[in-house]
XYZ file of C-alpha atoms in Angstrom:
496
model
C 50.886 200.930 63.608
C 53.453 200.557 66.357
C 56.442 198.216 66.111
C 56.593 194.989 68.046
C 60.085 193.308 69.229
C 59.696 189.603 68.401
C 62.452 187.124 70.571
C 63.067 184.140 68.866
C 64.920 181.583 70.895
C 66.844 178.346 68.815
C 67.537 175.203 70.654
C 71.159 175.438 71.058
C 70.728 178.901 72.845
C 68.088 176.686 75.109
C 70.977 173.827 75.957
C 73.656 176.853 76.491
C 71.765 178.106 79.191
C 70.648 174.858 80.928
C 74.208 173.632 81.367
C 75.386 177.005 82.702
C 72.300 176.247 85.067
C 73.010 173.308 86.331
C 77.081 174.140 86.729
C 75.997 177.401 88.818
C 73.380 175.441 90.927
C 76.324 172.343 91.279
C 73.803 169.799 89.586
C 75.439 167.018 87.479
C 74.277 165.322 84.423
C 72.706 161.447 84.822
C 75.814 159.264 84.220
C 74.272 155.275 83.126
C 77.943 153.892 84.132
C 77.270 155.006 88.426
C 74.265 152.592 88.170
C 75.027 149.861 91.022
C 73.114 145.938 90.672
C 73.098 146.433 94.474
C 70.437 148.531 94.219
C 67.907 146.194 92.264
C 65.651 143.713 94.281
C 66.970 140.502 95.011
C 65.599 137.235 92.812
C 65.394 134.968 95.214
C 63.164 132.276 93.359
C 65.903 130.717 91.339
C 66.663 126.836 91.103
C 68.189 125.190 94.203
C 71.625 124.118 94.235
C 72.204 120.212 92.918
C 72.463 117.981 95.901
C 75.753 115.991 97.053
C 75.500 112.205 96.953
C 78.540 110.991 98.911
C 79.847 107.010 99.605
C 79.813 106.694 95.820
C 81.165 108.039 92.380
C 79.683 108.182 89.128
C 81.414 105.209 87.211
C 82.706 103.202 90.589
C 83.120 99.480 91.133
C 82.625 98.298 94.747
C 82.133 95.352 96.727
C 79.325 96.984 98.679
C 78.376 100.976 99.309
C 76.393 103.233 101.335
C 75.187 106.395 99.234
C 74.658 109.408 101.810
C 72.874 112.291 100.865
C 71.841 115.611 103.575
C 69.217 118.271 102.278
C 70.599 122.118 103.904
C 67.574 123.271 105.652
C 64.609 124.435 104.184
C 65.318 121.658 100.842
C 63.796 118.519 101.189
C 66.020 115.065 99.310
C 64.219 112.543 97.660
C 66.406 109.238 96.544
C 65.049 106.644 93.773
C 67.672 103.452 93.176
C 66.964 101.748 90.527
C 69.281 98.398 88.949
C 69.222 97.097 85.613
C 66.271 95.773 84.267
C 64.323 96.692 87.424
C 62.077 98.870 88.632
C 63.333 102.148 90.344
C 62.853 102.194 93.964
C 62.653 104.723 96.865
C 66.006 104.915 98.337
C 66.667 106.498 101.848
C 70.319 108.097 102.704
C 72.835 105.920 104.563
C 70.857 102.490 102.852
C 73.646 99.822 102.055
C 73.829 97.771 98.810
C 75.382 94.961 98.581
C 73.694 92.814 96.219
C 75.678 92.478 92.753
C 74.310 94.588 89.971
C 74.674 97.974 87.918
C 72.617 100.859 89.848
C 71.461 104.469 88.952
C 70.776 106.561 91.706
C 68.940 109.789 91.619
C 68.530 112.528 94.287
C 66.468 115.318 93.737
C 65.120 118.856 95.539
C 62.507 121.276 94.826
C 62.389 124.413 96.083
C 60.108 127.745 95.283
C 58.743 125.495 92.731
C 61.794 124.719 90.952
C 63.925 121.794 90.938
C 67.469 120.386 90.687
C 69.057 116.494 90.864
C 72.018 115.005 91.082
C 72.314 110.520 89.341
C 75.196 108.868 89.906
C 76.138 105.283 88.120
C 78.100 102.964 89.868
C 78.100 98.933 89.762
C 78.703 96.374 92.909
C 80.584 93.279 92.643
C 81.156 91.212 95.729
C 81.675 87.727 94.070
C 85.550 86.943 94.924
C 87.585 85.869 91.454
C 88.756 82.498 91.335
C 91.284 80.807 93.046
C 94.935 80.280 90.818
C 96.502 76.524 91.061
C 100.003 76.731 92.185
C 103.141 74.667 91.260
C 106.533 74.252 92.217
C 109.365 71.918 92.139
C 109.812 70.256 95.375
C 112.126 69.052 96.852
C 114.804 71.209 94.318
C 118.401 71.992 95.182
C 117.762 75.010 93.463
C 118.268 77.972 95.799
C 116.013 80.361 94.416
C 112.925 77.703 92.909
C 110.183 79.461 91.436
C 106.108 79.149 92.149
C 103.518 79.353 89.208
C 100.430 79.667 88.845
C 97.255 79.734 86.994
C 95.950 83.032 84.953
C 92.557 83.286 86.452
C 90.559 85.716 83.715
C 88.462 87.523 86.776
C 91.483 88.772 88.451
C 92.867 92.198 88.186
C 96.157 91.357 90.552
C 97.599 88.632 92.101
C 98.869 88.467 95.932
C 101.472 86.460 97.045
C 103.894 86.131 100.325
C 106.422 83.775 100.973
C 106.959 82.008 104.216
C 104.124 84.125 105.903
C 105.442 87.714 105.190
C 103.560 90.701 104.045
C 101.210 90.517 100.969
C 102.892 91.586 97.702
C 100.658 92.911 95.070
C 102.034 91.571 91.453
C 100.877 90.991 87.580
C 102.462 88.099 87.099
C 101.939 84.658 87.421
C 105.190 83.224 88.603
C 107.629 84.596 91.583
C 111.396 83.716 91.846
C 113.055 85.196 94.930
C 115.550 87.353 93.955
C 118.258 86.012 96.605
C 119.025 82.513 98.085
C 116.809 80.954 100.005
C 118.313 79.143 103.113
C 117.889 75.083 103.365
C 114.869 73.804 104.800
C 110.841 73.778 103.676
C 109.506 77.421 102.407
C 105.565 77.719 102.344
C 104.481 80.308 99.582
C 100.254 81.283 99.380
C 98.904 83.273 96.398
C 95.224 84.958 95.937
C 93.656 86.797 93.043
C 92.107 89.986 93.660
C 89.710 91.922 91.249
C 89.099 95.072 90.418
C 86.353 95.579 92.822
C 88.610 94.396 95.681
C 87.459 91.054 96.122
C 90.055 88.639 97.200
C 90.160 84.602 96.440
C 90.855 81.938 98.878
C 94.477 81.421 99.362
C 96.426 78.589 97.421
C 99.868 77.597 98.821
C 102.215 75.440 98.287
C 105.456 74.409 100.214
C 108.990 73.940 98.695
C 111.816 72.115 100.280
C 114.851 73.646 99.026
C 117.933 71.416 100.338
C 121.038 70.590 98.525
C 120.927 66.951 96.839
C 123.839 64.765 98.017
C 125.669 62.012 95.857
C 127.745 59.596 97.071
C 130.456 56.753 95.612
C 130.288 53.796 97.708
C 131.662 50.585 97.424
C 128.893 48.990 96.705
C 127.309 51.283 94.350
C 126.289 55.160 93.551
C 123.910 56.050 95.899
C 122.017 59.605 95.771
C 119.884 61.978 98.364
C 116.888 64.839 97.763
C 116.982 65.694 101.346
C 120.405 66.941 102.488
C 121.669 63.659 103.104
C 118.713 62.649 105.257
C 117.627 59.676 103.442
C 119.624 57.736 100.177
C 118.350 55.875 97.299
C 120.796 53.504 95.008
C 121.083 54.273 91.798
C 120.169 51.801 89.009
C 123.706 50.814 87.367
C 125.937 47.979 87.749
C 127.042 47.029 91.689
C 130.132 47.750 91.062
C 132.724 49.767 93.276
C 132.183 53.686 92.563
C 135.326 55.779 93.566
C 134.673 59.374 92.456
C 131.863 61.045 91.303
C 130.834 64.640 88.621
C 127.582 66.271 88.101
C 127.413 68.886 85.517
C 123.701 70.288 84.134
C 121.850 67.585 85.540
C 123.956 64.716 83.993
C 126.137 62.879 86.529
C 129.619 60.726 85.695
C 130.227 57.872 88.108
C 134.091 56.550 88.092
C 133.828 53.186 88.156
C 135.639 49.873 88.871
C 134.578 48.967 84.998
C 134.587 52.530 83.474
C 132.336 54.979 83.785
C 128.566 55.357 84.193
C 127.081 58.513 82.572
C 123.396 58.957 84.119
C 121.057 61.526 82.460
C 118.468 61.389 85.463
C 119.511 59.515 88.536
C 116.246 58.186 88.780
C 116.780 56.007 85.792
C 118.918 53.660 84.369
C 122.154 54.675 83.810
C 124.676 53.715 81.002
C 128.007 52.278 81.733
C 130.719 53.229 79.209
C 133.878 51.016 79.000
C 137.107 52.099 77.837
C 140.033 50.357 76.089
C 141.912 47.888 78.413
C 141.241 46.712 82.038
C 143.672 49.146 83.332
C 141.933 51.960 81.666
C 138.245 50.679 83.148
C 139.831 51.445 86.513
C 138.540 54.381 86.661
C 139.760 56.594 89.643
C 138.500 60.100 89.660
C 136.170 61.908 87.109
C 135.851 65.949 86.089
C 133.426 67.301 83.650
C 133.627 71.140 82.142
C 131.411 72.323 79.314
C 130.241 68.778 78.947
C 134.036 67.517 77.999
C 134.764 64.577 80.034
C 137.835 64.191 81.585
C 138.986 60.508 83.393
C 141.728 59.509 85.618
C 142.579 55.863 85.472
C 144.891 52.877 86.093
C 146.164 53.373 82.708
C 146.601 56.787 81.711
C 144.139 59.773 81.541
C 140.883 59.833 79.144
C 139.173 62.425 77.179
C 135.602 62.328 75.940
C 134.339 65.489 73.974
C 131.028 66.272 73.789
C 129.653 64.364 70.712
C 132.059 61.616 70.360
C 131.760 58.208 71.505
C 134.892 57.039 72.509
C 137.554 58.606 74.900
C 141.007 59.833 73.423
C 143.673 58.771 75.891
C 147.006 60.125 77.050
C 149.831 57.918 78.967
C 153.507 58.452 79.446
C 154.095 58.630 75.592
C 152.738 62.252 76.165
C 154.357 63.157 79.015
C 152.732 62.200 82.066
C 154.210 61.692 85.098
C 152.804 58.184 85.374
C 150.327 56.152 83.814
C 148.486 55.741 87.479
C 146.593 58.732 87.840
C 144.407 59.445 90.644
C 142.675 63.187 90.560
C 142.196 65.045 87.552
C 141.296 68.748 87.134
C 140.753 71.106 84.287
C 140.407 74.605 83.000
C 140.030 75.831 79.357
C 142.775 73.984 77.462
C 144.687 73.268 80.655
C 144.537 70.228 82.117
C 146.092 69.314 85.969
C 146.682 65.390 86.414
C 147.302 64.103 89.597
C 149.721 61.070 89.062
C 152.069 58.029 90.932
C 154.529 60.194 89.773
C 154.155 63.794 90.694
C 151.559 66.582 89.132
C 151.170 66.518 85.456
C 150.107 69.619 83.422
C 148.968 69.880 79.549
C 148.337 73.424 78.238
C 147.770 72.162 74.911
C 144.237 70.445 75.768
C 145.823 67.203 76.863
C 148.155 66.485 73.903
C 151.238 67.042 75.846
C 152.327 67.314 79.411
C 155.054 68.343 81.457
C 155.346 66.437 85.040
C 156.340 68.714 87.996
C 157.602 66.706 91.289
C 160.084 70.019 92.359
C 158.734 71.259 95.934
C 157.020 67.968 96.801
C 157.952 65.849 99.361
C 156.001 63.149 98.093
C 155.388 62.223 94.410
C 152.197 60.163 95.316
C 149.235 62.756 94.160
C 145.983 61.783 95.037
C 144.258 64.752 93.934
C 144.875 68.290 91.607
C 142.463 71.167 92.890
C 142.576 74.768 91.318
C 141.339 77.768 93.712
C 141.871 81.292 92.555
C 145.052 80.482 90.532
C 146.630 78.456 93.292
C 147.164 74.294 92.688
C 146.929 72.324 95.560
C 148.238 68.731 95.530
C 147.218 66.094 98.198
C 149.722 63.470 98.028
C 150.329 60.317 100.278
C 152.915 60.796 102.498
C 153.707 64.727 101.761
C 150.956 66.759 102.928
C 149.825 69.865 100.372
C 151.963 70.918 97.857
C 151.354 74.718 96.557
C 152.077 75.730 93.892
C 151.535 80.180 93.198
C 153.789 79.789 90.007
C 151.767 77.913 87.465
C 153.114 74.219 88.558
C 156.932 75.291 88.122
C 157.195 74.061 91.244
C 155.436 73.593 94.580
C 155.799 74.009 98.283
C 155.160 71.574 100.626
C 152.782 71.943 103.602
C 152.769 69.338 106.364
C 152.388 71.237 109.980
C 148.716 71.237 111.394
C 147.436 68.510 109.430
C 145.801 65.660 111.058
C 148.496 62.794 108.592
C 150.276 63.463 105.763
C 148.480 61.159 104.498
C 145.907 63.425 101.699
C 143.219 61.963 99.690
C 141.210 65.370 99.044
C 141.451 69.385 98.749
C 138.539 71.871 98.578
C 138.451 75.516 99.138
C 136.160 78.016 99.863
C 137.143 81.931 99.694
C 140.233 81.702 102.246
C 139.150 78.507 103.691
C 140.787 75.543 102.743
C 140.061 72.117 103.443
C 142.233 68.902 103.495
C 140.742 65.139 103.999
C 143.181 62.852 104.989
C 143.556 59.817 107.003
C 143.625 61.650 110.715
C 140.482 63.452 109.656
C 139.662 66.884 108.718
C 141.733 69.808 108.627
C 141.042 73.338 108.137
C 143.264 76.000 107.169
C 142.176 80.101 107.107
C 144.967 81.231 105.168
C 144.358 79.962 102.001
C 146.258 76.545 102.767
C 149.672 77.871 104.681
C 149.069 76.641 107.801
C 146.818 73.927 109.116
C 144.797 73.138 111.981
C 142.677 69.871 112.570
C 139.099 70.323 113.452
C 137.154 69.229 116.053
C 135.271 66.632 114.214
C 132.334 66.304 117.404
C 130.256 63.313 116.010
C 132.098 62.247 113.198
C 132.813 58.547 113.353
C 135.377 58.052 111.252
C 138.536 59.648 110.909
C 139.866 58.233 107.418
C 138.447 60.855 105.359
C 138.623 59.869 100.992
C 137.084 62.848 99.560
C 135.459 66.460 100.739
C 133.329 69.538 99.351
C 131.969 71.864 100.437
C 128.694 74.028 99.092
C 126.382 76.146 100.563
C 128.150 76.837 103.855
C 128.261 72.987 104.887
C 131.131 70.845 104.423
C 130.482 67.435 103.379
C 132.917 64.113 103.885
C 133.045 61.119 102.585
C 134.707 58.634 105.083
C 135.922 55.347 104.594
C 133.874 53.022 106.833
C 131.704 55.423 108.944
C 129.232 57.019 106.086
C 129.156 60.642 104.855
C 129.486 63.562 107.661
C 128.020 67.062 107.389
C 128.745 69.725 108.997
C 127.311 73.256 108.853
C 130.243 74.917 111.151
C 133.260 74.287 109.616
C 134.152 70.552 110.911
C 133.650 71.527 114.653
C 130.461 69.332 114.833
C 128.956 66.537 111.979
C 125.399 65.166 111.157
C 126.399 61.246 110.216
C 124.817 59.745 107.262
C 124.718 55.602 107.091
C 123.850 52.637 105.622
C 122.150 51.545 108.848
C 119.996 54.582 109.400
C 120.012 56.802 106.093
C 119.968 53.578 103.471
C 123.463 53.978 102.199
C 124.492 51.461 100.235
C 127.902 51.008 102.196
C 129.633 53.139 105.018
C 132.850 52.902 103.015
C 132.290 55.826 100.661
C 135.051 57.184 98.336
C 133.450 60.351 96.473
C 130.851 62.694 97.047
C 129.389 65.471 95.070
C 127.125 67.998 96.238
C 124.584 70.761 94.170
């Protein structure tokens, strides 16, 4: 028998050669990683894209609204509206709603048999909230008055503007101008607006904001709400009133008979007496912190706040004289202006020392304090100024319209003297003098003076009050004949 060769070939001998086959031919092995997406068939019958619903947002408050929805070609939009409790609706793009209510709004699409939608909730409110009630004071002599007004429980904001400027958006339910206003009437509107935008009717309200005006006269106290426009009499005693002191709404009359303390000037007032008949002529009157201070025929009085009766001083405790005329104080320190010379108590009134050095006459009228400096307006002497505490004073007669001085009052550098040859004016703080021009004032015999607010204010003896708003060169007259003064002769005047 003849011998056969047999080849036997095992699998890895088979993958051996195939891989030296395919590196000689320059084949390459499948690789999954090369596979590319871009290479499969596109799927183009997927759901369409949600539509856009624009003019409204899910969750929005309006007064009205016009939903707009656009289908990209080849989609076609279909709308359904439906409100609360009713039945949904077709709805066509650009449709406006107005009428008040909660609203769902659907928009759909189909496209190669599939489907996508869009809702949107949103609510309209067109009713406008209520209107707020306003208040004010009016007429006030307060500069900066404040408006108030109702809470109204539909309103998101409140708008206000003052005097016809430019809406102010605010919380609150009250404005106070921040600054002065000027004199005159001020017209202030408020609305409500909610949160949908709707806006209330306007409520307004006007303020007249002037300073009130009170006036001594001889036949009584009289007093003014309209910048000396029109005067009412006060309800106490006709008596003679020579000075006059408001101090937190409470105002002291000096009196013939003592004085007249009146809580509200539109009531009855009460007339306190004092001690003796010399001491009921009462000649000037200054309040501070509620303590009451008198000048009188017999000495000066002193009426702290919770006592009944007055504590007086005379000549046993140092003043000058026992006729006092103008009285003036500050803390513990207390300026009297006597027959005698200037009077001055650092001790709260228990003692005094009496100054006359510098003063060409002793006859004081009035005591006025500016910025440290003491004026004195005597009868006969001009000013007397005194930088050094009342040691002594320097007398000031050139420029003044008499020497004859019933009155001082300052303002910054301005000073102001009333005597009997009218008004002067001094822009130095009181060193030299110059009579103003006075155009319309009546009457040149001038008792007391103030001046507030940028208007100077004199009380004249025989021709009414004058005001003036330019420093004396022109007045506005004030009478018993046309304004309801009680009398033209007026001797004090107060002003706030």
């Amino acid at each position: 028998m003849k011998n056969k060769k047999i080849c036997i070939v095992c699998p890895l001998m088979v993958t051996i050669i195939t891989v030296i086959f395919l590196f000689l031919s320059g084949c390459s092995l499948p690789d999954a990683e090369t596979h590319s997406v871009k290479d499969d068939p596109v799927d183009e019958s997927g759901p369409p894209v949600p539509p856009e619903i624009s003019g409204v947002e899910d969750g929005g408050l309006y007064i009205s609204c016009r939903p707009e929805f656009k289908a990209p070609e080849g989609e076609v939009y279909s709308g359904v509206l439906q409100k609360e409790n009713g039945r949904p609706a077709a709805f066509q793009s650009g449709t406006v709603i107005g009428e008040d209510g909660s609203y769902t709004l659907t928009v759909s699409t189909e496209k190669n048999g599939k489907s996508a939608s869009t809702t949107v909730c949103f609510s309209i409110d067109g009713t406008p909230p209520l209107t707020p009630y306003v208040s004010g004071k009016s007429p006030t002599n307060d500069f900066t008055p404040t408006w108030t007004w109702t809470a109204c429980d539909d309103a998101d904001v409140y708008e206000y503007c003052l005097d016809g400027g430019e809406w102010v958006v605010t919380l609150s339910a009250s404005f106070t101008p921040s600054s002065g206003l000027s004199k005159g009437t001020h017209s202030f509107s408020v609305r409500s607006k909610d949160k949908a935008g709707n806006v209330s009717p306007c409520a307004s309200l006007e303020i007249v904001v002037n300073p009130f005006v009170y006036v001594a006269t001889r036949y009584g106290f009289d007093y003014s709400f309209d910048d000396g426009y029109s005067f009412r009499k006060a309800d106490i005693p006709e008596l003679t009133c020579k000075s006059v002191f408001g101090e937190n709404g409470v105002f002291y009359v000096a009196t013939e008979m003592g004085i007249a303390i009146l809580e509200n000037v539109e009531e009855t007032g009460i007339l306190k007496k004092n001690y003796s008949d010399a001491t009921n002529q009462c000649n000037n009157v200054f309040v501070r912190d509620r303590t009451v201070y008198i000048a009188t025929d017999g000495g000066i009085g002193i009426l702290y706040q919770g006592l009944q009766n007055f504590k007086f001083r005379t000549t046993n405790n140092g003043l000058g004289h026992d006729k006092c005329r103008g009285i003036y104080a500050d803390g513990r320190t207390i300026y009297v202006a006597t027959l005698m010379g200037v009077s001055i108590s650092t001790d709260g009134g228990d003692t005094f020392i009496n100054v006359t050095k510098g003063l060409e006459s002793t006859d004081c009228r009035d005591v006025y304090i500016h910025e440290g400096r003491i004026f004195a307006a005597t009868w006969g002497g001009g000013i007397g100024i005194s930088d050094d505490a009342g040691q002594s004073f320097t007398a000031v007669t050139d420029g003044l319209g008499s020497v004859n001085c019933y009155s001082i009052c300052a303002y910054g550098k301005k000073v102001f003297a009333a005597t009997t040859g009218g008004v002067s004016l001094s822009e130095d703080g009181g060193w030299t003098f110059t009579p103003v021009a006075a155009d319309g004032l009546i009457e040149s015999c001038i008792r007391d003076i103030t001046y507030r607010y940028n208007t100077l204010y004199a009380a004249t003896w025989g021709g009414g009050i004058g005001i003036s708003e330019d420093d004396g060169a022109t007045f506005r007259m004030a009478t018993a004949e046309t304004n309801r003064l009680s009398s033209d002769i007026c001797l004090g005047i107060w002003v706030e």
